[in-house]
Short mmCIF file of C-alpha atoms and ligand atoms in Angstrom, two decimals:
data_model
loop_
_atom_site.label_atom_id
_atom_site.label_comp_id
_atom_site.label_asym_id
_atom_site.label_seq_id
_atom_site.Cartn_x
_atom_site.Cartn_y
_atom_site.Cartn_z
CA UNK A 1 -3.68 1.55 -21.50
CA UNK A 2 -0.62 2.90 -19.61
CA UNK A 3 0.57 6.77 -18.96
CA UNK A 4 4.05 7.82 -18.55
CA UNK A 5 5.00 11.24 -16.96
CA UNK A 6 8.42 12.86 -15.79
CA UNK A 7 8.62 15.12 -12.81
CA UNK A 8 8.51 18.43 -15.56
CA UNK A 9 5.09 17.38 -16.50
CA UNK A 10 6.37 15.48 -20.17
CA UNK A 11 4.49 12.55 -21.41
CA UNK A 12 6.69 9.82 -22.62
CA UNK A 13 6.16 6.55 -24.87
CA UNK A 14 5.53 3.80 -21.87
CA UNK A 15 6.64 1.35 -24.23
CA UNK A 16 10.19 2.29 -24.56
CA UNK A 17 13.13 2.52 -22.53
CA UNK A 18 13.93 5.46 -20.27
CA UNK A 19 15.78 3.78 -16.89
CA UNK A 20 19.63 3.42 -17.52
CA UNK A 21 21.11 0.05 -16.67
CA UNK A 22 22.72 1.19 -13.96
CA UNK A 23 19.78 2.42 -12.29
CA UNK A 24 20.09 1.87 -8.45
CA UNK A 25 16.32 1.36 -8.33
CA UNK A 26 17.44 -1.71 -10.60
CA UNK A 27 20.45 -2.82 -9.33
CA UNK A 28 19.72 -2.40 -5.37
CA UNK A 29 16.74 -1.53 -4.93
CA UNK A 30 17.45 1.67 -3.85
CA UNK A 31 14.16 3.65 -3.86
CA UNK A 32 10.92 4.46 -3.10
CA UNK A 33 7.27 4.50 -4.55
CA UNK A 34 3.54 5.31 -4.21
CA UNK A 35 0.71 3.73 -5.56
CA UNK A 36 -2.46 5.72 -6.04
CA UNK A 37 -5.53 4.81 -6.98
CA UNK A 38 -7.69 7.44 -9.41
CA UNK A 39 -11.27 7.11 -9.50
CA UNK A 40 -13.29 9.31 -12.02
CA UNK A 41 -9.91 11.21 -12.41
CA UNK A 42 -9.82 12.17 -8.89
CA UNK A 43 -6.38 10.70 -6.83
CA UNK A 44 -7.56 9.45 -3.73
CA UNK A 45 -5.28 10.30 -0.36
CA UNK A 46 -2.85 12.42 -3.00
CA UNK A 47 -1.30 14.45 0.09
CA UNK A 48 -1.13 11.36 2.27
CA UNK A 49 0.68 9.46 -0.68
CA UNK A 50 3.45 12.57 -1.34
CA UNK A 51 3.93 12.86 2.00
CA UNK A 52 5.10 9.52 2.40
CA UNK A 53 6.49 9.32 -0.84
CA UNK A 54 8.23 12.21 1.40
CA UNK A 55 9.07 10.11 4.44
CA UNK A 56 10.06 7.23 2.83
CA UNK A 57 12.81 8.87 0.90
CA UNK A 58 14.05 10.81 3.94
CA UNK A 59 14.40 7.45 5.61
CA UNK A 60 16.89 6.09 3.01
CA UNK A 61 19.02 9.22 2.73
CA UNK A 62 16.88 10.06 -0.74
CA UNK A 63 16.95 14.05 -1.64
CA UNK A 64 13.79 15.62 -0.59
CA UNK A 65 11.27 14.94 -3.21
CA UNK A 66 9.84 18.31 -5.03
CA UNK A 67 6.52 17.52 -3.90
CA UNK A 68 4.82 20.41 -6.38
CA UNK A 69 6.84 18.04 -9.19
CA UNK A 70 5.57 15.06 -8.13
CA UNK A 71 2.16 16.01 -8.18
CA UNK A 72 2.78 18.25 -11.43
CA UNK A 73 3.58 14.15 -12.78
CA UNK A 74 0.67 12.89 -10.93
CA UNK A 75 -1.73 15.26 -12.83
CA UNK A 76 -0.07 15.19 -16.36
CA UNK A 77 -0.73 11.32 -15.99
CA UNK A 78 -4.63 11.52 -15.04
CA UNK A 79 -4.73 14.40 -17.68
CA UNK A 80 -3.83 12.23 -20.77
CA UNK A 81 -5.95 8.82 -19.08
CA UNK A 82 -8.50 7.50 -21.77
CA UNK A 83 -8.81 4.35 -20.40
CA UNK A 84 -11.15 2.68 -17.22
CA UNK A 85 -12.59 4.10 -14.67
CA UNK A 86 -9.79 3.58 -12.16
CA UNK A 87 -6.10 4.29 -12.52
CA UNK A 88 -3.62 2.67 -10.48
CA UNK A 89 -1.14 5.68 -10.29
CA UNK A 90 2.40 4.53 -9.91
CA UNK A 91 5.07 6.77 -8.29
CA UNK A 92 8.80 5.51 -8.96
CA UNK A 93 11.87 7.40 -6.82
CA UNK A 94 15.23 5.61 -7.27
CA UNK A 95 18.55 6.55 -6.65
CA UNK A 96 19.16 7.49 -10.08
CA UNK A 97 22.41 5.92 -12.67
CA UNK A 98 24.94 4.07 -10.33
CA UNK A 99 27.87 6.83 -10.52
CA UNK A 100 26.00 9.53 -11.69
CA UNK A 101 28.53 12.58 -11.08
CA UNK A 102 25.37 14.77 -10.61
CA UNK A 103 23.55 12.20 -8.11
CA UNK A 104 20.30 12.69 -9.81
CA UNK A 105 17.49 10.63 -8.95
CA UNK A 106 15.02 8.81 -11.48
CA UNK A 107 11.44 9.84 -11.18
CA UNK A 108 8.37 9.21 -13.13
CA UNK A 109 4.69 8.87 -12.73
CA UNK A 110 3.19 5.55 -14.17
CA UNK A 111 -0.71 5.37 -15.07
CA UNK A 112 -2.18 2.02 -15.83
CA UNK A 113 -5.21 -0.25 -15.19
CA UNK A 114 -6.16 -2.44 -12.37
CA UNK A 115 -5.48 -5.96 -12.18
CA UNK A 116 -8.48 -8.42 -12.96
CA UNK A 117 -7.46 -10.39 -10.09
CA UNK A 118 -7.75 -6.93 -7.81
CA UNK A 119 -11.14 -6.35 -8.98
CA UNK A 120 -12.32 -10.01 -7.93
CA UNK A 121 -10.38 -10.07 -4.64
CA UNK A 122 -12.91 -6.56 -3.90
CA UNK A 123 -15.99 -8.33 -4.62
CA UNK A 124 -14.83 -11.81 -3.59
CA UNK A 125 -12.80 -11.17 -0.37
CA UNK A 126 -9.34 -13.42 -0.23
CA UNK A 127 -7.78 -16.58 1.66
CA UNK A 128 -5.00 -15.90 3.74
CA UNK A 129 -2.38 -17.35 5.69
CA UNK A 130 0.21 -16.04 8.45
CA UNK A 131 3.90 -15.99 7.62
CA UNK A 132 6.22 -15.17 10.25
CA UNK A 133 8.73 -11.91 9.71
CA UNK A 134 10.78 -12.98 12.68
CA UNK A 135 11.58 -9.79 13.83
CA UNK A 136 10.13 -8.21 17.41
CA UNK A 137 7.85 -4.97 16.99
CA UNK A 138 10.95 -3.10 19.06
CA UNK A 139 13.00 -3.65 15.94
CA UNK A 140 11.98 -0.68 13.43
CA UNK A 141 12.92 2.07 16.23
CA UNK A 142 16.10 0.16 17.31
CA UNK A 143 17.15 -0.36 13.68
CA UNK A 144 16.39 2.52 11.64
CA UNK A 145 18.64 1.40 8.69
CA UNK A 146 16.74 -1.90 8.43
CA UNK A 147 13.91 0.42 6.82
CA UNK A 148 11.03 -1.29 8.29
CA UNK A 149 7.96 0.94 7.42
CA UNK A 150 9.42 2.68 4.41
CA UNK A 151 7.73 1.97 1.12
CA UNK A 152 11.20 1.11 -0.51
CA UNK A 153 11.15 -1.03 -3.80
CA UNK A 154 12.92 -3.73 -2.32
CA UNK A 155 9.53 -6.12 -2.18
CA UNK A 156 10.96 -9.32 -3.28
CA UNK A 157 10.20 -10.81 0.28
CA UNK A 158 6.93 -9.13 -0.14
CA UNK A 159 6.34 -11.09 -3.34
CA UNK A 160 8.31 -14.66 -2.12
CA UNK A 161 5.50 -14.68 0.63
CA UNK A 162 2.60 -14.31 -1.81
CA UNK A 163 3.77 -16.85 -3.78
CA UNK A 164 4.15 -19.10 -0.54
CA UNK A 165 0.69 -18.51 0.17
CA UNK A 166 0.38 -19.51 -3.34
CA UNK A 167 1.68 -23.00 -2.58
CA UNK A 168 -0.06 -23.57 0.44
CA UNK A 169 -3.64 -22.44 -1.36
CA UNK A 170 -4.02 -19.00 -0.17
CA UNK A 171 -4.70 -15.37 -2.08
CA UNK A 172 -2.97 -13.40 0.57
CA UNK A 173 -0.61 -13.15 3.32
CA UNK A 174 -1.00 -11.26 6.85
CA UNK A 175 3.04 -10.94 8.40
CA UNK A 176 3.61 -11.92 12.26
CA UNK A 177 6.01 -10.60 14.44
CA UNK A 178 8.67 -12.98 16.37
CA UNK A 179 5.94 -12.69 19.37
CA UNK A 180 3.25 -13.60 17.19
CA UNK A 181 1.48 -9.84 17.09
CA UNK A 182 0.26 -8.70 13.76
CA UNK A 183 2.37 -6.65 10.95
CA UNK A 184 0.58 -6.18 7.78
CA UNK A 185 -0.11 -7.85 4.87
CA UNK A 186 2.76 -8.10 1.58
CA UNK A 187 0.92 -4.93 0.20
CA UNK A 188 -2.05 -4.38 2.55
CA UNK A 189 -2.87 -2.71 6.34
CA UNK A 190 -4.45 -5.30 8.42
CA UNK A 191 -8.14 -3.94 10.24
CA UNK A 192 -10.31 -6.07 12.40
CA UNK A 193 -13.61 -5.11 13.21
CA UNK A 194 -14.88 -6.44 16.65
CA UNK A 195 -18.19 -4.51 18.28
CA UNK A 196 -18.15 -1.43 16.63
CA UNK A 197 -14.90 -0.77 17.05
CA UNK A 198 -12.00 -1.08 13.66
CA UNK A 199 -8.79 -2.37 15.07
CA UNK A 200 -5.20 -1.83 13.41
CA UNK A 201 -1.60 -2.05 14.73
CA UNK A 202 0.47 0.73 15.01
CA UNK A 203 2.75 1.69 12.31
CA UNK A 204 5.55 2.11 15.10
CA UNK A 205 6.52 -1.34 15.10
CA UNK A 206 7.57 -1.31 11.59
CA UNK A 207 4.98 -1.27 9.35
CA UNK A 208 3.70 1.42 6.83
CA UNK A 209 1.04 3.60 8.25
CA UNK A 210 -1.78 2.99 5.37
CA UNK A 211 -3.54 5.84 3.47
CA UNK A 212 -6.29 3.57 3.54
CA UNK A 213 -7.27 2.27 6.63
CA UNK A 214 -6.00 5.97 7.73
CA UNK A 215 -9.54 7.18 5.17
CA UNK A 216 -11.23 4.00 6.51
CA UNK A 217 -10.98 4.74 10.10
CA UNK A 218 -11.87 8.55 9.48
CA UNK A 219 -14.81 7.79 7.39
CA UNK A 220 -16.66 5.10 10.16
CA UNK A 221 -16.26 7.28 12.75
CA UNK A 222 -18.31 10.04 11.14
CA UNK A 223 -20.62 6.85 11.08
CA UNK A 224 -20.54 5.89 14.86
CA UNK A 225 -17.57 3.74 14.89
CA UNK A 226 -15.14 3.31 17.51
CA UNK A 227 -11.39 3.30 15.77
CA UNK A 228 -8.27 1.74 17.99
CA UNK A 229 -4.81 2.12 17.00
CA UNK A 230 -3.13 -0.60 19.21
CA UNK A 231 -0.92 -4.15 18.61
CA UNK A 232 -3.07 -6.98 17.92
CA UNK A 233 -2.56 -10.70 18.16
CA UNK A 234 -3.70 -13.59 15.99
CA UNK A 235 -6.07 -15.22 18.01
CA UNK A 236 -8.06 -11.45 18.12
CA UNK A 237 -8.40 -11.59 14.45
CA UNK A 238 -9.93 -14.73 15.39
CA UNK A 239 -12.34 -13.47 17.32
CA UNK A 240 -14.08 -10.58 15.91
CA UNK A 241 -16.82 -9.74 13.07
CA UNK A 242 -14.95 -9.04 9.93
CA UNK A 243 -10.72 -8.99 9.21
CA UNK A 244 -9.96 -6.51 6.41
CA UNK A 245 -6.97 -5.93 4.19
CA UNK A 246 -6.94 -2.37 2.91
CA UNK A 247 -4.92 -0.76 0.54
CA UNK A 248 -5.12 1.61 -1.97
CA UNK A 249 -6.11 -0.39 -5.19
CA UNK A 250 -7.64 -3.02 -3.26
CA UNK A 251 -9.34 -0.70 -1.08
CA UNK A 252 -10.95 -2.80 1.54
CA UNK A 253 -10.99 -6.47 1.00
CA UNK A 254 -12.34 -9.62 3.15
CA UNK A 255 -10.78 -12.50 4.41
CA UNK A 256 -12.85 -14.76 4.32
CA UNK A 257 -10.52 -17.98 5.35
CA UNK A 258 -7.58 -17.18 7.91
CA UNK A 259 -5.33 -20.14 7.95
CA UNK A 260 -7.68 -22.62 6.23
CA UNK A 261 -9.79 -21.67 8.94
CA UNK A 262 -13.21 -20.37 7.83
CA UNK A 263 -14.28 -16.91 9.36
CA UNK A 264 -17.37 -15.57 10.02
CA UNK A 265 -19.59 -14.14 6.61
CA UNK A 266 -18.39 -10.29 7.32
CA UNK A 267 -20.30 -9.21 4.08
CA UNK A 268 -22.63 -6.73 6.09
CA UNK A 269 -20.10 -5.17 8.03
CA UNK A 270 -17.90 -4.77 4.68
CA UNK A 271 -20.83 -3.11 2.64
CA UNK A 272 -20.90 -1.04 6.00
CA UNK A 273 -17.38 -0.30 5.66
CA UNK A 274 -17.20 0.64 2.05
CA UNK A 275 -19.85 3.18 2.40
CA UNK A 276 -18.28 4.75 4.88
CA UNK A 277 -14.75 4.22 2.84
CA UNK A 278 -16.58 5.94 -0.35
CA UNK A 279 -18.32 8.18 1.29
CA UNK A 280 -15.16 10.05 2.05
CA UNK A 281 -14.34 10.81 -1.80
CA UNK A 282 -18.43 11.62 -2.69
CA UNK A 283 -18.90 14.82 -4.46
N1 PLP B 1 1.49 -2.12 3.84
C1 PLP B 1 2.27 -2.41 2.78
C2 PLP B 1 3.50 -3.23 2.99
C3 PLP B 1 1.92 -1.95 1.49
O1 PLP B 1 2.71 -2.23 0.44
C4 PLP B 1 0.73 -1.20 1.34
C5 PLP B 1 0.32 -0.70 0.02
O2 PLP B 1 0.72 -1.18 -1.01
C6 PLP B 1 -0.06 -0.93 2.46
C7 PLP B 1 0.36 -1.40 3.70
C8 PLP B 1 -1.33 -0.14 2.34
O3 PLP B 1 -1.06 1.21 2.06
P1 PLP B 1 -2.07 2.14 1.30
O4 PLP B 1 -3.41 1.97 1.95
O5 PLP B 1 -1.54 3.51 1.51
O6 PLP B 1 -2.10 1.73 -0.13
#
């Protein structure tokens, strides 16, 4: 099952062509997106996601997304759903046809179901491994153009280092900076839970700042947790109770194995964490 919307609210046939050739999403990469993940027909984090959707275009030059559209797209999308459960809720801003004389952007709204593999990695929890990103956390404010932290479509590396985890026997992948600190993961926020406290770096050193672990952290503090925003270094996801990748779809999933090195069992602290995640989005 898949839903197609345009930023005027029109459905379209998500089986047939609508993207020009020349698309700079296509042909550069040039764009942003959102994914969003729709529970009971409910978007989860929808203002979190358009504003990013927001800053993320503002950081490659994009024209300021009409947010009322977007969600106008969103809604048209969850409207016409008659599928699952969940949706995952794709939101697609490119550049728009290379020499357009009118510079209009592409947009759409994408509605389909979540991966199988998704839905095991939740109840499973994942094997990861580090990959390097060779780049110091000083980098993203130096280098604005380098676009560390927007959600651009360029993910190619993103992908190249899941498949090398692939090859060395891993799900997942959690990013290192040139001085070994944390990133994130290819499509996830990295948390750590250590004594009552959830731990994730700063999205200041080039990273996205996650919807999730943003309704994560807000959720287990109404539940007594401590939350710390701060950089964080391999060997301390080594030594706490539970390491977490959270993303939308996903939502919060263990790893169990960190560089064929078997954690501790976090499965209480991540039924502890899920409550409080759901909790959030309760009726
Ligand atoms: N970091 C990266 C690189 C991502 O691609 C994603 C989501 O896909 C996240 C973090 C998590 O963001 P969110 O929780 O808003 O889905």
């Amino acid at each position: 099952m898949r839903v197609l919307a345009f930023l005027d609210g029109t459905l379209a046939d998500p089986d047939a062509a609508h993207i020009r050739v020349d698309d700079l999403g296509l042909l550069r990469g040039d764009g942003v997106f959102e994914t969003i993940l729709v529970v009971d027909g409910v978007p989860r984090e929808l203002r979190a996601h358009l504003d990013r959707l927001a800053r993320s275009a503002a950081m490659l030059d994009l024209p300021e997304p009409d947010l009322a559209a977007w969600e106008r797209a969103a809604l048209a999308v969850i409207e016409n759903w008659r599928g699952g459960r969940e949706i995952v809720l794709k939101l697609l801003y490119t550049r728009g046809a290379d020499g357009d004389p009118a510079g209009r952007p592409t947009g759409f709204a994408l509605g389909m179901e979540v991966d199988p593999k998704v839905l095991r990695a939740r109840a499973e929890g994942v094997s990861a491994v580090t990959l390097e990103r060779g780049f110091t956390p000083e980098l993203a404010e130096r280098a604005p153009w380098l676009l560390l932290g927007a959600k651009s479509v360029s993910y190619a590396v993103n992908m190249a280092a899941l498949r090398e985890a692939n090859r060395r026997g891993a799900d997942d992948v959690i990013f290192t900076a040139a001085d070994g600190s944390v990133f994130e993961g290819p499509t996830s926020t990295v948390v750590l839970a250590k004594e009552g406290t959830l731990y994730t770096p700063p999205s200041s050193i080039g990273i996205l700042p996650g919807t999730t672990q943003f309704a994560l952290f807000r959720g287990a503090e109404k539940r007594g947790w401590s939350v710390k925003v701060e950089p964080l270094r391999v060997s301390d996801l080594l030594a706490g109770e539970g390491v977490f990748l959270a993303s939308s779809v996903r939502m919060l999933t263990r790893v169990h194995t960190l560089d064929g090195r078997a954690l501790p069992d976090s499965g209480a602290v991540h039924a502890e964490l899920i409550a409080a995640y759901e909790a959030e989005y309760a009726s």
